[in-house]
Short mmCIF file of C-alpha atoms in Angstrom, two decimals:
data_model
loop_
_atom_site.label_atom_id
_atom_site.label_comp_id
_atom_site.label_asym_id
_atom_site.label_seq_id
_atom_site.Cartn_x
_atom_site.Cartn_y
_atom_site.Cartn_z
CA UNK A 1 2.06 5.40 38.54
CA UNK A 2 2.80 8.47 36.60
CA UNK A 3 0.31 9.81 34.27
CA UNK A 4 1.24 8.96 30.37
CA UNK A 5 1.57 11.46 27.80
CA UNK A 6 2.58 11.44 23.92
CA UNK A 7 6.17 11.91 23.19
CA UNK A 8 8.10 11.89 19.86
CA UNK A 9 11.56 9.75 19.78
CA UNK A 10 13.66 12.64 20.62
CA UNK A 11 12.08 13.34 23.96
CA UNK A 12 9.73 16.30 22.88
CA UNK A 13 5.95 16.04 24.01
CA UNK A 14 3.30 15.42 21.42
CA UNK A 15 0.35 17.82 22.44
CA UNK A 16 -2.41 15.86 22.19
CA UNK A 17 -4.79 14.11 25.03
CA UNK A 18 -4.58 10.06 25.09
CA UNK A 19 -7.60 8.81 23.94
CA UNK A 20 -8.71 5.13 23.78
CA UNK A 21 -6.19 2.43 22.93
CA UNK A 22 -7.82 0.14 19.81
CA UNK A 23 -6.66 -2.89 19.71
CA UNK A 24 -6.46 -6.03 17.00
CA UNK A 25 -6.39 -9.85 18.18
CA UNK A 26 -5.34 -12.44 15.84
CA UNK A 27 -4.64 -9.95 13.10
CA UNK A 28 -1.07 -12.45 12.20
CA UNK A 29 -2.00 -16.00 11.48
CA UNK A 30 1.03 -17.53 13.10
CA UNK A 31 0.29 -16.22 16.26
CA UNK A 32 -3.44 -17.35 15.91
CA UNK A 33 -1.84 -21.01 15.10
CA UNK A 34 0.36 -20.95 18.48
CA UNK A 35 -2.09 -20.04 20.78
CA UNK A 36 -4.97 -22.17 19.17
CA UNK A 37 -7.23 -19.67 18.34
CA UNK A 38 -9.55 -19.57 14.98
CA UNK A 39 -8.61 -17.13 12.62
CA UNK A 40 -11.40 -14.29 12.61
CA UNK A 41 -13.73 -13.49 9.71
CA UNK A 42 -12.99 -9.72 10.31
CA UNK A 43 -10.62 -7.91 12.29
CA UNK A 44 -11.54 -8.87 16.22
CA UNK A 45 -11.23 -5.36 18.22
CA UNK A 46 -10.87 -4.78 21.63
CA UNK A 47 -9.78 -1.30 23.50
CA UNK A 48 -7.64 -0.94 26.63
CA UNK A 49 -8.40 2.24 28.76
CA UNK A 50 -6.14 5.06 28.79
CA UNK A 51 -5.09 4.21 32.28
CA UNK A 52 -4.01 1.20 30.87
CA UNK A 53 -0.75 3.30 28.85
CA UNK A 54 2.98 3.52 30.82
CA UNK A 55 6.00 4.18 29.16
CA UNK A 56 7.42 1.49 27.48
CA UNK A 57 11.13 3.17 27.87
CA UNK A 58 10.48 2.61 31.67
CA UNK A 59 10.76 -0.79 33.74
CA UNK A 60 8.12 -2.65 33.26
CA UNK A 61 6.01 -3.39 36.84
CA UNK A 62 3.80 -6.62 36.38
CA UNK A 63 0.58 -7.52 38.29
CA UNK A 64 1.35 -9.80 41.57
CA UNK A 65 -0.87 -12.69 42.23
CA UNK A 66 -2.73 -13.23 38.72
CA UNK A 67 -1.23 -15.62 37.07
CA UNK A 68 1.36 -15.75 33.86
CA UNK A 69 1.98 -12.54 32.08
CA UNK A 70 2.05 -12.32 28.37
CA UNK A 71 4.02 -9.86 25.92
CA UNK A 72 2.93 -9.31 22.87
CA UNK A 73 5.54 -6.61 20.54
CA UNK A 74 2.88 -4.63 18.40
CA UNK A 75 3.11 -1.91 15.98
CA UNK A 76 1.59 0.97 17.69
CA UNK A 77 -0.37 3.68 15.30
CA UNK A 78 -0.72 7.16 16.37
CA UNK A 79 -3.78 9.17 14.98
CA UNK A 80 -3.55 12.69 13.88
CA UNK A 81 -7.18 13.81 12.35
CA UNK A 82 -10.60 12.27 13.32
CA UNK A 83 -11.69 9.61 11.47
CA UNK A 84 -15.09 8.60 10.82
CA UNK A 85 -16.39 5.89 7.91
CA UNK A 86 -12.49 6.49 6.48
CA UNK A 87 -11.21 5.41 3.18
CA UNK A 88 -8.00 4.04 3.52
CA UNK A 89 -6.46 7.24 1.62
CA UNK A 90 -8.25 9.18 4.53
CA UNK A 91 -6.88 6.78 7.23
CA UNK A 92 -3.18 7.44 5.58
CA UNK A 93 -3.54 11.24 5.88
CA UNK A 94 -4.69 10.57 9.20
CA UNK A 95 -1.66 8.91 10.97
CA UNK A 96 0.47 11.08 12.56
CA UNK A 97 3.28 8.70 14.08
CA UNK A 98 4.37 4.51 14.43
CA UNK A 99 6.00 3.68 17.46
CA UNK A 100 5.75 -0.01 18.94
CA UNK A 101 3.92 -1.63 22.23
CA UNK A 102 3.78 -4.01 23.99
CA UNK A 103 -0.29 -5.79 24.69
CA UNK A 104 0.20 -7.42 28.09
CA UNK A 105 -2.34 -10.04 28.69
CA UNK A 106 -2.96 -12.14 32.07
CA UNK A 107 -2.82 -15.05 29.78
CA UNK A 108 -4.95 -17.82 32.34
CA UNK A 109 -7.44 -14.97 33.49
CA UNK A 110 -8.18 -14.69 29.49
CA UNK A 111 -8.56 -18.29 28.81
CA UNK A 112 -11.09 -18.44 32.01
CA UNK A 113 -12.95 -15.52 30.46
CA UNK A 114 -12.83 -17.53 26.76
CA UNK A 115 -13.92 -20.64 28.36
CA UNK A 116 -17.21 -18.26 30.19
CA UNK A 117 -17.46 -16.63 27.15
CA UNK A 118 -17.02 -13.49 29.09
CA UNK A 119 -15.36 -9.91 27.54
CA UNK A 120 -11.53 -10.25 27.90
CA UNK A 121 -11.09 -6.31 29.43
CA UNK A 122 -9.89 -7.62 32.60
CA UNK A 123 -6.99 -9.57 31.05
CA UNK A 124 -6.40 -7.28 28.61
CA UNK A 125 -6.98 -3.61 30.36
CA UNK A 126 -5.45 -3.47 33.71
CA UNK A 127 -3.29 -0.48 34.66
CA UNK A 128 -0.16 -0.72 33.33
CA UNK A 129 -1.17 -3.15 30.72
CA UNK A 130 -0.11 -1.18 27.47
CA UNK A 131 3.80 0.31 27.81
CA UNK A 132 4.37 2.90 24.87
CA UNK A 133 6.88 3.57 22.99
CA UNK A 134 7.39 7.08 21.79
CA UNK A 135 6.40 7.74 18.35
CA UNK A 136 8.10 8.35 14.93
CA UNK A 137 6.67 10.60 12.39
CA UNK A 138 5.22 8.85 9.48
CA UNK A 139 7.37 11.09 7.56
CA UNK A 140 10.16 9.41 8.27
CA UNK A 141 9.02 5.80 7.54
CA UNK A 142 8.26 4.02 4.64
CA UNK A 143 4.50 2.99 3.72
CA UNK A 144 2.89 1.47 6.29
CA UNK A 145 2.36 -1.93 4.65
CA UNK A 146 6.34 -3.08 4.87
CA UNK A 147 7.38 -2.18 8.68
CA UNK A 148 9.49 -4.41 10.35
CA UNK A 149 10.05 -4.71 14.42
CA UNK A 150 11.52 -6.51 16.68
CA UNK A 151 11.72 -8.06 20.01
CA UNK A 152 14.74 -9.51 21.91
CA UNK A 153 14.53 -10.99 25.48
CA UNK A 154 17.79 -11.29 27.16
CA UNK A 155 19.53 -11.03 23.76
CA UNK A 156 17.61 -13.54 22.48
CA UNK A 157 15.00 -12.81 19.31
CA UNK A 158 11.48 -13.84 20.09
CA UNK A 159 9.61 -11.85 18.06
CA UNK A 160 9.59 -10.81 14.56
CA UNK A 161 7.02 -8.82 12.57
CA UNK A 162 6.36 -7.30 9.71
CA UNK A 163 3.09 -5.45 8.57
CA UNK A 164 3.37 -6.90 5.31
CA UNK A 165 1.79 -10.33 6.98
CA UNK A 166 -0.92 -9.11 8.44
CA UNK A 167 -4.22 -10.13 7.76
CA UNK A 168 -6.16 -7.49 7.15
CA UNK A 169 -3.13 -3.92 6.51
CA UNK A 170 -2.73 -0.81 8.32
CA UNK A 171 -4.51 1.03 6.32
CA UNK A 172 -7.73 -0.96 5.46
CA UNK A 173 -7.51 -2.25 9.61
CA UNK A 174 -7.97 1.58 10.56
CA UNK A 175 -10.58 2.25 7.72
CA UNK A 176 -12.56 -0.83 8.89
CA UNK A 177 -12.28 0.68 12.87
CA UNK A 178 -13.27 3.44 11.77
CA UNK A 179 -16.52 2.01 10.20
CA UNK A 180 -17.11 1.13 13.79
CA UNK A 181 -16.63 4.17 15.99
CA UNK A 182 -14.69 7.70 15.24
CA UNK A 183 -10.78 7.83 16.03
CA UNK A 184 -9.64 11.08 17.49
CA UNK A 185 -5.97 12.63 17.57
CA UNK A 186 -4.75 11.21 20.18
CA UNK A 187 -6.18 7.82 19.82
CA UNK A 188 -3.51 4.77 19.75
CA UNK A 189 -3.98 2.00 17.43
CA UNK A 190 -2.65 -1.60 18.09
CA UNK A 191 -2.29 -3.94 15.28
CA UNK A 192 -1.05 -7.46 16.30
CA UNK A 193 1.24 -9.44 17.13
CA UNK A 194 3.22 -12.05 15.26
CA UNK A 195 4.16 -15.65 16.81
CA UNK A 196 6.41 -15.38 19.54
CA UNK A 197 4.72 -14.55 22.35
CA UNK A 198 5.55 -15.77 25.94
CA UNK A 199 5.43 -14.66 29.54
CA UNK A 200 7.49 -12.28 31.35
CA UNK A 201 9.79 -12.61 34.31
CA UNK A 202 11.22 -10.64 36.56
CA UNK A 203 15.10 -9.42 35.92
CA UNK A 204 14.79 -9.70 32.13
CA UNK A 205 15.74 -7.43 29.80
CA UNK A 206 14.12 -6.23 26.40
CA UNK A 207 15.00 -4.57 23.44
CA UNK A 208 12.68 -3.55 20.39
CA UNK A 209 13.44 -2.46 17.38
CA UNK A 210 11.05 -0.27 14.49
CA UNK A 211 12.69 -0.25 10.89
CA UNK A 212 16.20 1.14 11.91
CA UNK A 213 14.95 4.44 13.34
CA UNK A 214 13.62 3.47 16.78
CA UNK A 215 15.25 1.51 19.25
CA UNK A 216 14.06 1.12 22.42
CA UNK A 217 15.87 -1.05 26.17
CA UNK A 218 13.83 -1.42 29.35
CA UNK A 219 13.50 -4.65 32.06
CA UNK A 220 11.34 -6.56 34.07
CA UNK A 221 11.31 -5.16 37.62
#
C-alpha cells in the first residue's frame, strides 16, 4: 500500500507530515436514529492511525474475511496551526483545508466490540480504513457551518450532508477536541456522517461531491 501524503485538489503536495486522524461518531442525529445508537451528551471521539489514510481518488481495496463493510461520506478538516484549549475563533484561523472521507467501519466486528463493551479501534482503524480526499483551501469555501457533500453509489444518492445539522459545528467540535489533546498541522479531522450509510461491494462505483468545487470518482475493487 503506498504511503499517504497531503495533496491540494489540483494535484500539488501539501508539505506537512500526517498526523492522527480525529474522528466524531454520532455527531448527525439521523444517522444516530438508523443505526440505533443514543445520541451522545458530548461529542464521542475516536482516532484512526495514520496508517489507516489511502487515497480516496484511488480504488478502494476492502478487508477479506471480516464481515460487512460500512461507508460513511464525512467532511474531512485539515489543520494548519497547533491547537491547544482553542476558542473557536482560534480553531477557524487554524484550518487550513476541507476535503471529504470516507470512515470505513467493519460494521459486525463493531457491534461485537459494543456488545463487550470493548474500544472500537479494530473496526474503525485498520489499514486502509480512512480514503482521503485531497483538500480545498478554506479560502475558497464558504464558512464552515453551511457545507454541503455528497455521496452517489452507482448513480444513485445515498448520502447527503450538510454541516449546518450537525450536532455540535465545526468550529466549536474542533475547540472542544482541542480541550482534549493538542492538534498539529497535519492532523485530519472527521466530523460525521449523516443517514445513509450502508456496506460496500465490490464493482461499485462512487462519486462525492464538496460544495461545487470538489468532485471526486473512484470504485470498489
Amino acid at each position: 500500500m503506498a504511503a499517504y501524503e497531503h495533496h491540494w485538489k489540483d494535484g500539488t503536495a501539501i508539505h506537512l507530515p500526517l498526523g492522527k486522524i480525529v474522528c466524531v461518531g454520532r455527531n448527525y442525529a439521523e444517522h444516530a436514529k438508523e443505526l440505533n445508537n443514543p445520541i451522545p451528551a458530548m461529542p464521542l471521539l475516536f482516532i484512526k492511525p495514520a496508517t489507516a489514510a489511502v487515497h480516496l481518488t484511488r480504488p478502494l481495496a476492502l478487508p477479506q474475511g471480516q464481515g460487512t463493510v460500512h461507508f460513511e461520506t464525512e467532511l474531512a478538516v485539515l489543520i494548519g496551526t497547533p491547537l491547544t484549549n482553542a476558542t473557536e475563533d482560534e480553531a477557524s484561523r487554524a484550518i487550513l483545508g476541507f476535503g471529504l472521507a470516507l470512515d470505513l467501519t467493519l460494521r459486525d466486528l463493531q457491534n461485537q466490540l459494543k456488545k463487550n463493551g470493548e474500544p472500537w479501534e479494530r473496526a474503525k482503524g485498520f489499514d486502509g480504513a480512512c480514503p482521503l480526499s485531497p483538500f480545498v483551501s478554506a479560502e475558497h469555501l464558504k464558512q464552515a457551518s453551511r457545507l454541503g457533500f455528497s455521496l452517489d453509489i452507482d448513480g444513485s444518492r445515498q448520502q447527503t450532508g450538510d454541516t449546518s445539522d450537525m450536532l455540535t459545528p465545526v468550529l466549536p467540535l474542533l475547540a472542544h477536541i482541542s480541550q482534549t489533546f493538542t492538534l498539529l498541522p497535519g492532523d485530519v479531522v472527521l466530523t460525521g456522517t449523516p443517514a445513509g450509510v450502508g456496506p460496500l461491494v465490490s464493482g461499485q462505483k462512487l462519486q462525492f461531491q464538496l460544495e461545487d468545487v470538489l468532485f471526486i470518482g473512484t470504485e470498489v475493487l
